[in-house]
Coordinates of C-alpha atoms in Angstrom, one line a residue:
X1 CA 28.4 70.2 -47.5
X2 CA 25.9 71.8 -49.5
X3 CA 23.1 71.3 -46.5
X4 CA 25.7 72.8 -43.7
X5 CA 25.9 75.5 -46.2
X6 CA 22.5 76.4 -46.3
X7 CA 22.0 75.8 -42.9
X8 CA 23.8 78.3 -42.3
X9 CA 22.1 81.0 -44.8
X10 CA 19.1 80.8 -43.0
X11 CA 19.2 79.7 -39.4
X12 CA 18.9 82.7 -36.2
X13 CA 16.7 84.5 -39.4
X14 CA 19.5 86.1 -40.7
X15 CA 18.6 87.8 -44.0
X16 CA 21.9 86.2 -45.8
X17 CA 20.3 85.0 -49.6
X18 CA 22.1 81.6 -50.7
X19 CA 24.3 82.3 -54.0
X20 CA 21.7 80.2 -55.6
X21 CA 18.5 82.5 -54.3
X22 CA 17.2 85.8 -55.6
X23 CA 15.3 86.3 -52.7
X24 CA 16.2 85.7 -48.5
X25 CA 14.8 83.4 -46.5
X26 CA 13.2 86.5 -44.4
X27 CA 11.2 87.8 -48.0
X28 CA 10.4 84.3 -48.6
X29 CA 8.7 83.2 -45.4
X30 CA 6.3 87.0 -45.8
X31 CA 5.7 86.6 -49.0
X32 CA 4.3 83.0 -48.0
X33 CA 2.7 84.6 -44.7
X34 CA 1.1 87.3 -47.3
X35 CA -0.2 84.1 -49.7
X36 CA -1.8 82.3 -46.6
X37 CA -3.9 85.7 -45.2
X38 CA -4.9 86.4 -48.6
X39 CA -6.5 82.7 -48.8
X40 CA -8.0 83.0 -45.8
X41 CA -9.8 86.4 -45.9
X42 CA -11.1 85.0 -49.4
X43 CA -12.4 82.2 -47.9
X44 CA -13.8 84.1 -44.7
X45 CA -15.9 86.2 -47.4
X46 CA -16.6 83.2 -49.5
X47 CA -18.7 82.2 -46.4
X48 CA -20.7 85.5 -46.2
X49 CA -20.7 85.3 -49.9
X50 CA -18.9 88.0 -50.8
X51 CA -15.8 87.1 -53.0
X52 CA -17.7 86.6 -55.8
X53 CA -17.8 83.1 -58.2
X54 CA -13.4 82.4 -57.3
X55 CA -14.3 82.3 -53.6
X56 CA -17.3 80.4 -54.3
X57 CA -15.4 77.7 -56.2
X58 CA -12.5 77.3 -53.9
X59 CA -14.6 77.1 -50.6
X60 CA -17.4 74.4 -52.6
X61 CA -14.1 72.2 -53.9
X62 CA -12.6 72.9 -50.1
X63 CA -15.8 72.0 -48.9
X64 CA -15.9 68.9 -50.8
X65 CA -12.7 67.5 -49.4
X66 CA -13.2 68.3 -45.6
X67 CA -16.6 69.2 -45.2
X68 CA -17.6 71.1 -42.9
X69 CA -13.9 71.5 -41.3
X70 CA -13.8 74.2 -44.2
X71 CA -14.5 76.6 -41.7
X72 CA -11.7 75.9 -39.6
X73 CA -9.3 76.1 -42.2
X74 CA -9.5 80.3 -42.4
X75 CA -8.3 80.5 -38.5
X76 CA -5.4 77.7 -38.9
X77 CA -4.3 79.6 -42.1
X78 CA -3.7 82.8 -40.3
X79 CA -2.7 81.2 -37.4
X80 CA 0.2 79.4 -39.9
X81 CA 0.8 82.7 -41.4
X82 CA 2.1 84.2 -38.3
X83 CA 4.7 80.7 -37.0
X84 CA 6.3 81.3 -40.1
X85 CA 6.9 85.1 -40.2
X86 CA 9.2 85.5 -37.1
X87 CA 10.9 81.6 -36.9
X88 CA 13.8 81.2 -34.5
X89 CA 14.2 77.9 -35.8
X90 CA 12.6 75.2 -39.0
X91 CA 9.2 75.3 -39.0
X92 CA 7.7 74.5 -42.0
X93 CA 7.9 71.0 -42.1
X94 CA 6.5 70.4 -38.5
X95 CA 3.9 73.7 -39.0
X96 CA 2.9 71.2 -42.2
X97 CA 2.3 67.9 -40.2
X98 CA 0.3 69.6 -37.8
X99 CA -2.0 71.4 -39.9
X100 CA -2.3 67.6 -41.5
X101 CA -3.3 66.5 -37.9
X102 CA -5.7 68.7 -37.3
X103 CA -7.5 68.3 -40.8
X104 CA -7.7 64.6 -40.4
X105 CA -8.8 64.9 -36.7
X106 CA -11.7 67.4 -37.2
X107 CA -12.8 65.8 -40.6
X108 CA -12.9 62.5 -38.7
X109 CA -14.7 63.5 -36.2
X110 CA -17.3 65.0 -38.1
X111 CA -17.4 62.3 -40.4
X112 CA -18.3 60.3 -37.5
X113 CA -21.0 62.0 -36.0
X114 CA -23.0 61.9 -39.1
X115 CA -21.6 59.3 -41.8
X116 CA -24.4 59.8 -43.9
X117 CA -24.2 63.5 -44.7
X118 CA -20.4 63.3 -45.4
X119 CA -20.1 66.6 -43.0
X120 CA -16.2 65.3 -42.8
X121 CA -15.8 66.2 -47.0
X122 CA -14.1 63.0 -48.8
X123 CA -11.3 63.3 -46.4
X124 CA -13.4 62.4 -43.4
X125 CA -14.8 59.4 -45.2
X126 CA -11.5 58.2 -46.4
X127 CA -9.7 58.0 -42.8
X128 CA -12.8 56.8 -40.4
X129 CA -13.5 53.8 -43.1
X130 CA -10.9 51.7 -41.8
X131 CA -11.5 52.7 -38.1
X132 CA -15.6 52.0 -38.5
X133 CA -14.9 48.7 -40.4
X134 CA -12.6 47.3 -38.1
X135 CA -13.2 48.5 -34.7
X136 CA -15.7 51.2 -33.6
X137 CA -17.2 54.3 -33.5
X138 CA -15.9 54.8 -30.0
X139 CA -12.6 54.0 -31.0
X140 CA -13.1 56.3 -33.7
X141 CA -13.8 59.1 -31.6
X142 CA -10.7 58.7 -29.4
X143 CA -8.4 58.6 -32.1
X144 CA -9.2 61.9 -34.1
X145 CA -9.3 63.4 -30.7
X146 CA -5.8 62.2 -30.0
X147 CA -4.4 63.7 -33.7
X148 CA -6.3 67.1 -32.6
X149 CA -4.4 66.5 -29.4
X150 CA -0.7 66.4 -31.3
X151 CA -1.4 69.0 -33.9
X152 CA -2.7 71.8 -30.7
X153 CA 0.8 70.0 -29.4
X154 CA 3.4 70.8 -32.3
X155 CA 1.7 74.4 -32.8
X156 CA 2.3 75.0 -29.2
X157 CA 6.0 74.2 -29.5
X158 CA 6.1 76.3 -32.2
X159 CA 4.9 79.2 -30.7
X160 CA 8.2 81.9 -30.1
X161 CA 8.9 81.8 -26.5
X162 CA 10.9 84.0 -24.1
X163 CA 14.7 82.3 -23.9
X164 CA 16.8 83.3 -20.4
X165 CA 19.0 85.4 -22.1
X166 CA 15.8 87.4 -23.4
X167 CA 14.4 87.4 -19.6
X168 CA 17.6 88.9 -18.5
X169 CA 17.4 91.6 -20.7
X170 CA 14.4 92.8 -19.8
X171 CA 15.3 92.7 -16.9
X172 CA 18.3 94.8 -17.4
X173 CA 16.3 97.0 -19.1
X174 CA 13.5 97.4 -16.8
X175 CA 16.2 98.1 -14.0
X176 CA 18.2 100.9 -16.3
X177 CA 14.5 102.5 -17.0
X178 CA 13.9 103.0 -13.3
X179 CA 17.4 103.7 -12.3
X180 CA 17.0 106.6 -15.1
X181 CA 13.4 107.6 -13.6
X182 CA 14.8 107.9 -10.4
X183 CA 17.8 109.9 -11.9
X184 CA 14.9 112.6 -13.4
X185 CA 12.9 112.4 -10.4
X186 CA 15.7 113.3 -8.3
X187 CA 17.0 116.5 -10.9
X188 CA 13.8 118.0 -10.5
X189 CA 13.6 118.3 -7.0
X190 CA 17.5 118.9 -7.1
X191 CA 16.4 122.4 -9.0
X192 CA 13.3 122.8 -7.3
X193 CA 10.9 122.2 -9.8
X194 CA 9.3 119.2 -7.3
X195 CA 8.6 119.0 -4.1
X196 CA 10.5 115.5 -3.2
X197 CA 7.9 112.8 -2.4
X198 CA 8.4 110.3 0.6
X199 CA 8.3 107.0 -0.1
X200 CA 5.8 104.7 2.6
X201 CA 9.1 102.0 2.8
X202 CA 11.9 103.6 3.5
X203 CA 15.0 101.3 3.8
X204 CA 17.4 102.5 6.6
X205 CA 21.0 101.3 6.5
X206 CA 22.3 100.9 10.3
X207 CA 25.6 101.8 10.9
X208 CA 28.2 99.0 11.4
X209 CA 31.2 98.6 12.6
X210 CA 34.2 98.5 10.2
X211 CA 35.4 94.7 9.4
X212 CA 37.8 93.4 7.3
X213 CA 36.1 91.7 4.2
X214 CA 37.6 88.6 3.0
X215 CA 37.4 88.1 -0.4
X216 CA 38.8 84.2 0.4
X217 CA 36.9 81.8 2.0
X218 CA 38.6 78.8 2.8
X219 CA 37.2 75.5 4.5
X220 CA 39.6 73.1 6.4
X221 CA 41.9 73.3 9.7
X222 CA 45.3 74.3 7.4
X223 CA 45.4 78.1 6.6
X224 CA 45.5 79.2 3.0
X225 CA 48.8 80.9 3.9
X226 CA 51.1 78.6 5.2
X227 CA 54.0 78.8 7.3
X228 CA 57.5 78.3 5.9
X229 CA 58.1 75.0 7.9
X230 CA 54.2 73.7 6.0
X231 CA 55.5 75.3 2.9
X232 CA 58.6 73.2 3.1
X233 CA 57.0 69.8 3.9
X234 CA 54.0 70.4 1.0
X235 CA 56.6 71.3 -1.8
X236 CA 58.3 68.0 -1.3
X237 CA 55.3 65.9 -2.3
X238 CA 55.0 68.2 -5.0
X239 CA 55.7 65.9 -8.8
X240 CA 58.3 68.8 -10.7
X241 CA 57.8 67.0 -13.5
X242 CA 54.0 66.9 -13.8
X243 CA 52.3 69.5 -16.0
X244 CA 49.1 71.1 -15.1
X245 CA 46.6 70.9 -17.9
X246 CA 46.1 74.9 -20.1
X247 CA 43.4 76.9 -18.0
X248 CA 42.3 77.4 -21.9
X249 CA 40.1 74.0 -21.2
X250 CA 37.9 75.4 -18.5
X251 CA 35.4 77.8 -19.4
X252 CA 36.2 80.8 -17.3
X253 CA 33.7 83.5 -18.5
X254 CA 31.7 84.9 -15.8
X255 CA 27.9 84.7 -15.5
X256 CA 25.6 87.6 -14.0
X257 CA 22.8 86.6 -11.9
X258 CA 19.6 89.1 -12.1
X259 CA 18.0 89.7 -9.1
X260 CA 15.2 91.6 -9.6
X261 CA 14.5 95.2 -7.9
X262 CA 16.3 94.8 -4.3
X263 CA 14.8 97.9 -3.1
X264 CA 11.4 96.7 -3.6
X265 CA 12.1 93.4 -2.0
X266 CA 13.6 94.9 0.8
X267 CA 10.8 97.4 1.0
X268 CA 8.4 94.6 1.3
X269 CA 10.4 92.2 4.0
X270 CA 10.0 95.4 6.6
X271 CA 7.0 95.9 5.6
X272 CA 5.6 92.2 6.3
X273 CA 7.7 91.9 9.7
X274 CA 6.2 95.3 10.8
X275 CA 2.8 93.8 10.1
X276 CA 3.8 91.0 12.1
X277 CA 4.7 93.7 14.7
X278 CA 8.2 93.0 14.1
X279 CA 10.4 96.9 13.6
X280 CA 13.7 95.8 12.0
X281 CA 16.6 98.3 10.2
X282 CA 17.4 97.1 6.7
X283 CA 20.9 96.7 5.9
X284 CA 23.3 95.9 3.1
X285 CA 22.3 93.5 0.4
X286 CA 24.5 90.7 -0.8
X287 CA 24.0 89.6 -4.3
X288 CA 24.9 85.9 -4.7
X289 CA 25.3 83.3 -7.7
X290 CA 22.1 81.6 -7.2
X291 CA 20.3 83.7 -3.9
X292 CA 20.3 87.1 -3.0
X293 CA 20.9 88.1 0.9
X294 CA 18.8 90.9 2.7
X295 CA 20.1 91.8 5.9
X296 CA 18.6 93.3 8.2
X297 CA 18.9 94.2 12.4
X298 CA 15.9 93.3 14.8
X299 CA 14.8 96.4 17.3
X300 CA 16.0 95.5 20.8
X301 CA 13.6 92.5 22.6
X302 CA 12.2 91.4 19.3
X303 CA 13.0 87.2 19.4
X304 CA 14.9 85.4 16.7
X305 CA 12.3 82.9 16.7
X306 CA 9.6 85.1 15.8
X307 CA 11.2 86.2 12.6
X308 CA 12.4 82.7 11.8
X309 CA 8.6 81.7 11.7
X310 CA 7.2 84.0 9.7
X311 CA 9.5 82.4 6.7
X312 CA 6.2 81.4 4.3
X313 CA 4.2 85.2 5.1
X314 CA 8.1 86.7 3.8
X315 CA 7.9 84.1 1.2
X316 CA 4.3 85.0 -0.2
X317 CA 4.8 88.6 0.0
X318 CA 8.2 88.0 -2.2
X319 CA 6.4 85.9 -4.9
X320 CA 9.8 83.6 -4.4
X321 CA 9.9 80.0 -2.5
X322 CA 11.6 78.6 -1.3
X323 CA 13.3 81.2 0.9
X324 CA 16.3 80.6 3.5
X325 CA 16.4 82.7 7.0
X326 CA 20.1 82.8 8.7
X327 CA 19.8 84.3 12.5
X328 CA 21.8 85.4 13.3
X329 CA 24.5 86.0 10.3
X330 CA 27.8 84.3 12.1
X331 CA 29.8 86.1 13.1
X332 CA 27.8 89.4 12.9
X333 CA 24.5 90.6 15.1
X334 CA 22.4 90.7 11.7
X335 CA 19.6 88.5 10.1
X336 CA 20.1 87.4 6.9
X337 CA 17.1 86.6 4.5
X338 CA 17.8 84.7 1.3
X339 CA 15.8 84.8 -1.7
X340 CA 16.5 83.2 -4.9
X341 CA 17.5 85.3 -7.8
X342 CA 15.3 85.7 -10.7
X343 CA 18.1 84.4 -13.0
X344 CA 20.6 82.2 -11.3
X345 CA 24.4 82.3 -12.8
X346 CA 26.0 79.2 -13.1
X347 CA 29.3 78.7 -11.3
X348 CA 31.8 77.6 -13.3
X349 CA 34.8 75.5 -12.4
X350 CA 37.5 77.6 -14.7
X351 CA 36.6 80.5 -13.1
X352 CA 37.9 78.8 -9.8
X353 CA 41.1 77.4 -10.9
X354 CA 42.0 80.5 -12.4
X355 CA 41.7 82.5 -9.6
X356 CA 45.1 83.5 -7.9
X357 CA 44.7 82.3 -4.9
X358 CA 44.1 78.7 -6.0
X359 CA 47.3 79.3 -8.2
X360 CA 49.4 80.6 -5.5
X361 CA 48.5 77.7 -2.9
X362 CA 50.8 74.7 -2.6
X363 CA 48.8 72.8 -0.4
X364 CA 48.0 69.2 -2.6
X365 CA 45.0 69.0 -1.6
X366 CA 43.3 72.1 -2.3
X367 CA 39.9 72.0 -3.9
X368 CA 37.8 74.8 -5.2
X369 CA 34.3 74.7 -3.9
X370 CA 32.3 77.2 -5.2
X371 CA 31.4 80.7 -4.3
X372 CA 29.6 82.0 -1.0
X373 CA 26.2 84.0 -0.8
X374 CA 28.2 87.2 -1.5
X375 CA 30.0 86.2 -4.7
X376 CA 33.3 85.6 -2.5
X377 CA 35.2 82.2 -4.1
X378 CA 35.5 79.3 -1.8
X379 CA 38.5 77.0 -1.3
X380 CA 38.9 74.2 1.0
X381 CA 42.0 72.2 1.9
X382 CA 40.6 68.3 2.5
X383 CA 44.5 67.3 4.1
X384 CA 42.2 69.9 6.9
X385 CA 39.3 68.4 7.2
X386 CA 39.9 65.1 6.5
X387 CA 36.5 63.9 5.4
X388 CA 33.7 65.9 3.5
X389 CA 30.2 64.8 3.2
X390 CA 28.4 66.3 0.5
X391 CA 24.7 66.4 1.3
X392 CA 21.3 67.7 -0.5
X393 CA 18.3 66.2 -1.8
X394 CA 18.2 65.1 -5.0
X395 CA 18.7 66.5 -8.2
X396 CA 20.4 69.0 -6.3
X397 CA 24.0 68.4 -7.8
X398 CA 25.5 66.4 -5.5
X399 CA 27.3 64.5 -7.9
X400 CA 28.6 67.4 -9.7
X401 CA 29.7 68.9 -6.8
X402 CA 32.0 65.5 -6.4
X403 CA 33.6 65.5 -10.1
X404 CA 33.9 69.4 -9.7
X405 CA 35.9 68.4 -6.5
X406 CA 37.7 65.4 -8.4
X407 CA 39.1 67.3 -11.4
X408 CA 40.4 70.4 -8.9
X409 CA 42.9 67.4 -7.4
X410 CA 43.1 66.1 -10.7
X411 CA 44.4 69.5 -12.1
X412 CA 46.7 69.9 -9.0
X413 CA 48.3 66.6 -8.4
X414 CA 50.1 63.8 -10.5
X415 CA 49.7 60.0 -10.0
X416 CA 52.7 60.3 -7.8
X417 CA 51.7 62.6 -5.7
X418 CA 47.7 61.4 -5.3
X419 CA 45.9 58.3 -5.9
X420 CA 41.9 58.0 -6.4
X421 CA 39.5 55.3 -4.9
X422 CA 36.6 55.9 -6.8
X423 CA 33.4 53.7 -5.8
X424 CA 29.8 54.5 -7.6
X425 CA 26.7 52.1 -6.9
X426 CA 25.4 53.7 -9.2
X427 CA 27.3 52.7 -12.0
X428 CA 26.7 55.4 -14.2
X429 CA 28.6 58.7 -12.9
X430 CA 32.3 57.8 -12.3
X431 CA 33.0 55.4 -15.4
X432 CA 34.3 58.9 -17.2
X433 CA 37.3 58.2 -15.0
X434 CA 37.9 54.7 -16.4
X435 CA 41.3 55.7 -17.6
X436 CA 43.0 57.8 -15.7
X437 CA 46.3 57.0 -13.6
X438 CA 45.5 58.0 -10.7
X439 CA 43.0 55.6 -9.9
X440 CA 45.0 53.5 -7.4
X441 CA 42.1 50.2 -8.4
X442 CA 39.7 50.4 -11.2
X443 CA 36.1 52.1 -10.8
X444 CA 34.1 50.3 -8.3
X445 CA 31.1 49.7 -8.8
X446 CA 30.0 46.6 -6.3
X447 CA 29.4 47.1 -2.8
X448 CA 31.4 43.8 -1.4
X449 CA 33.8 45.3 -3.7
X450 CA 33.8 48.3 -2.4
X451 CA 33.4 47.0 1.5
X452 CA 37.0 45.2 0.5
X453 CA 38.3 48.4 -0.6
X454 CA 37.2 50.2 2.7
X455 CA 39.2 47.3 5.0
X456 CA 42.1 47.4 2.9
X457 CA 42.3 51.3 3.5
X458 CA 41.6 50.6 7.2
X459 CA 44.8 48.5 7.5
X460 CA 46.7 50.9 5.0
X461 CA 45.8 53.6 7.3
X462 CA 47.3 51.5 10.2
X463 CA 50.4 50.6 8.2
X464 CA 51.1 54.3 7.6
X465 CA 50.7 55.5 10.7
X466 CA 53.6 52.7 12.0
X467 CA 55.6 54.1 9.0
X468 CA 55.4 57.5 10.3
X469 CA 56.0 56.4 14.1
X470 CA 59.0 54.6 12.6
X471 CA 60.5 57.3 10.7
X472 CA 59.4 59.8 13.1
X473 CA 57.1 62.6 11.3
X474 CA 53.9 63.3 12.4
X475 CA 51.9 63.5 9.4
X476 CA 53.0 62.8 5.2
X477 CA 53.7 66.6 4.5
X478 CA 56.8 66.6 7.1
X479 CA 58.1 62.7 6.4
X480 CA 57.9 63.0 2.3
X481 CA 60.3 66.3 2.9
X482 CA 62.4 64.9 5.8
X483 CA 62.5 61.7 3.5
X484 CA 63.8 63.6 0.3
X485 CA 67.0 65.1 2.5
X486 CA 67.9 61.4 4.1
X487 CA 69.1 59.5 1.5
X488 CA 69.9 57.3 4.2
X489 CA 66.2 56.4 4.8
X490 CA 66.0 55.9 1.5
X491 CA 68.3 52.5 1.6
X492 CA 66.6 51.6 4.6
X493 CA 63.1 51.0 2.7
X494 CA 61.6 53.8 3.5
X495 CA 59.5 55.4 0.2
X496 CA 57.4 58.2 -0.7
X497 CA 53.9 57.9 0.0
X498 CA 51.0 59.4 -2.2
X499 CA 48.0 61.2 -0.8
X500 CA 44.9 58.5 -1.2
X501 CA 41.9 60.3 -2.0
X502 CA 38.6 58.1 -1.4
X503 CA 35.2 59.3 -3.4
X504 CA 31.9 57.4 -2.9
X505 CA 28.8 58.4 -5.0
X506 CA 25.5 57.8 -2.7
X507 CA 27.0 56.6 0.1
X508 CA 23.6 55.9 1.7
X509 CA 23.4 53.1 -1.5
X510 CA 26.0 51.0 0.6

């Protein structure tokens, strides 16, 4: 308790003294800053001598222990002084070992270059004995080198270094500075105190024609909004008695992407193409998640191709790789450019499930998959599709895409209304899921296992389908709900039947 407690006194560099402190831990760490400059400027004017018979004594006993490393030691002090003065984090202890490092490393090495004049002070003498005794000078050598190597190593990682939230501001700030500049800029020539400058780039928006946006993208064959007779057949295979888990679990808090100055980029894509002897009209620009979308319109006679080939001179001139070129924009007589964002915002899961759309939809089925290049959500209904390969190369997030997928049915449906065949190669992605009711068979992790699995879905699938030609209803929707009004059927055999959801990690592995 009494660590936590402390910890907690001093971490961030908050200036909060412990009960048992006169002093904070921000006073402490200058005052010890202000010790170690002090020692080194006397022992910089020891060497000129010019601190008098103190600074003579301290650098001759210094000078004794290390040798001629003594004349390091000023630099690393000051050096030491400023780690510790601003510290986001502990770092006296590892500041410590690698001043030790260095010390030994430098003292060595000197030691070894000369043994007889003792240029590495007692210390050097004390640490390359065992080294010269038992193995060699060479040897000798590689090892000071390497604890020079780790102390350079620890200092570096001590250094204070630009987080993402940090970059972002700047960002932020740098954009409101400009935004503010070009606010005064435009005042002035507003009251006529400055004659408006034109810009070389000018960014034309085209005029379009008026569309419907859609802030709901949904993959799949089904419509988000479903007819009464689909709405009918979907509630019955809903479980009443299931109960969704609090949205209180998801994190549902918003990241901002930064993007960086649009104008400029867009400023610089005409400008390359027209060097390219391509004339294109800029358009809107679509901030996404993780890319940002230029569009822009090609003059009349200008070939698709010629802009798509000119992706690594638009991706140079952006200082951004990789970049993406969509021509034409579906849908729309536009080329979109896509650059990634300076800061990408993660896309969270809760943030999907929350939405009202997802809430409102009954189908079982329905999975949130992410958001477009716009920021737009996007839903698809697999009972639509029916199959969905997830593809990329690796590290790409695959796999997360897949248990992002799995816990949107999980959330939806209960063991009654949708069961889970679950097959990793891999072994090492879907044991999370060890537990959980809806598998229909344990976690599969062996491919004869999982070949075994695959055939008996084949003749499950073919078992079905002579259910549903029996009964007469065309797909699980319409017989669950035709089945729930006969009890008749009921007596005959006939029984609700689950939605069977099948999920292979690296499918290429099999």
């Amino acid at each position: 308790m009494a660590k936590k407690k402390r910890k907690n006194n001093t971490d961030n560099g908050k200036n909060i003294a412990p009960k048992d402190n006169l002093l904070s831990a921000r006073v402490r760490r200058w005052i010890g800053a202000i010790v170690m400059i002090v020692l080194a400027v006397v022992m910089a004017l020891a060497f000129f001598h010019k601190s008098g018979a103190g600074g003579n004594f301290i650098v001759k006993n210094f000078r004794l222990l290390i040798g001629q490393a003594v004349f390091v030691l000023p630099f690393l002090l000051l050096m030491a002084s400023f780690l510790i003065i601003r510290p986001k984090k502990r770092v006296v202890a590892p500041l410590i070992l690698a001043l030790i490092f260095l010390m030994i490393g430098i003292a060595g090495l000197l030691t070894l270059q000369n043994s007889d004049d003792r240029n590495g002070g007692w210390l050097g003498a004390a640490v390359s004995w065992p080294l010269l005794k038992y193995f060699s000078v060479m040897v000798g050598f590689v090892v000071f080198a390497a604890l020079i190597v780790i102390g350079i190593l620890i200092i570096w990682e001590l250094l204070p270094k630009k987080d993402k939230e940090e970059k972002l501001k700047e960002i932020k700030e740098k954009e409101v500075k400009e935004e503010k500049q070009r606010g005064s800029e435009a005042l002035l020539v507003a009251e006529g105190k400055e004659e408006p400058a034109k810009p070389k780039l000018e960014i034309k928006t085209i005029d379009l024609p008026k569309r419907r946006k859609e802030p709901i993208k949904e993959v799949g064959k089904l419509p988000v909004k479903l007819t009464p007779e689909q709405a009918v057949a979907v509630a019955a295979t809903v479980d009443s008695d299931y109960k969704r888990p609090p949205l209180n679990l998801f994190d549902t808090e918003e990241e901002k992407p930064a993007s960086g100055d649009t104008n400029y980029s867009g400023a610089m894509i005409q400008k390359t193409l027209a060097n390219f002897g391509i004339p294109v009209e800029m358009s809107e620009v679509n901030i996404g998640p993780t890319v940002t979308q230029y569009t822009l319109k090609p003059a009349e006679g200008v070939k698709l191709a010629k802009i798509t080939a000119l992706s690594n001179d638009l991706a140079l001139s952006l200082a951004a790789h990789p970049i993406r070129i969509e021509a034409p924009i579906p849908g729309r007589s536009l080329v979109g450019i896509e650059v990634p964002n300076k800061i990408k915002a993660k896309v969270k899961l809760g943030t999907l499930i929350a939405n009202a759309e997802f809430q409102k939809n009954t189908a079982p089925l329905y999975m949130g998959l992410g958001l477009d290049v716009m920021g737009a959500p996007m839903f698809g209904n697999l009972g639509g599709m029916p199959h969905l390969l997830v593809a990329g190369a690796t590290g790409s997030g695959k796999t997360i895409c897949l248990n992002s997928l799995i816990m949107s049915l999980i959330y939806r449906n209960s063991p009654k209304v949708m069961r889970l065949i679950l097959i990793d190669p891999k072994r090492v992605e879907f044991h999370i899921y060890g537990d959980l009711p809806h598998l229909l068979t344990p976690v599969i992790l062996n491919a004869r296992k999982a070949v075994n699995a695959l055939n008996w879905l084949v003749g499950e699938m073919e078992r079905r389908f002579e259910v549903l030609r029996t009964f007469g209803a065309r797909d699980i929707g319409t017989y669950n709900s035709d089945l729930a009004k006969k009890p008749k059927k009921q007596e005959e055999g006939f029984e609700q039947l689950p939605y069977i959801v099948l999920v292979i990690d690296e499918l290429a592995d099999l």
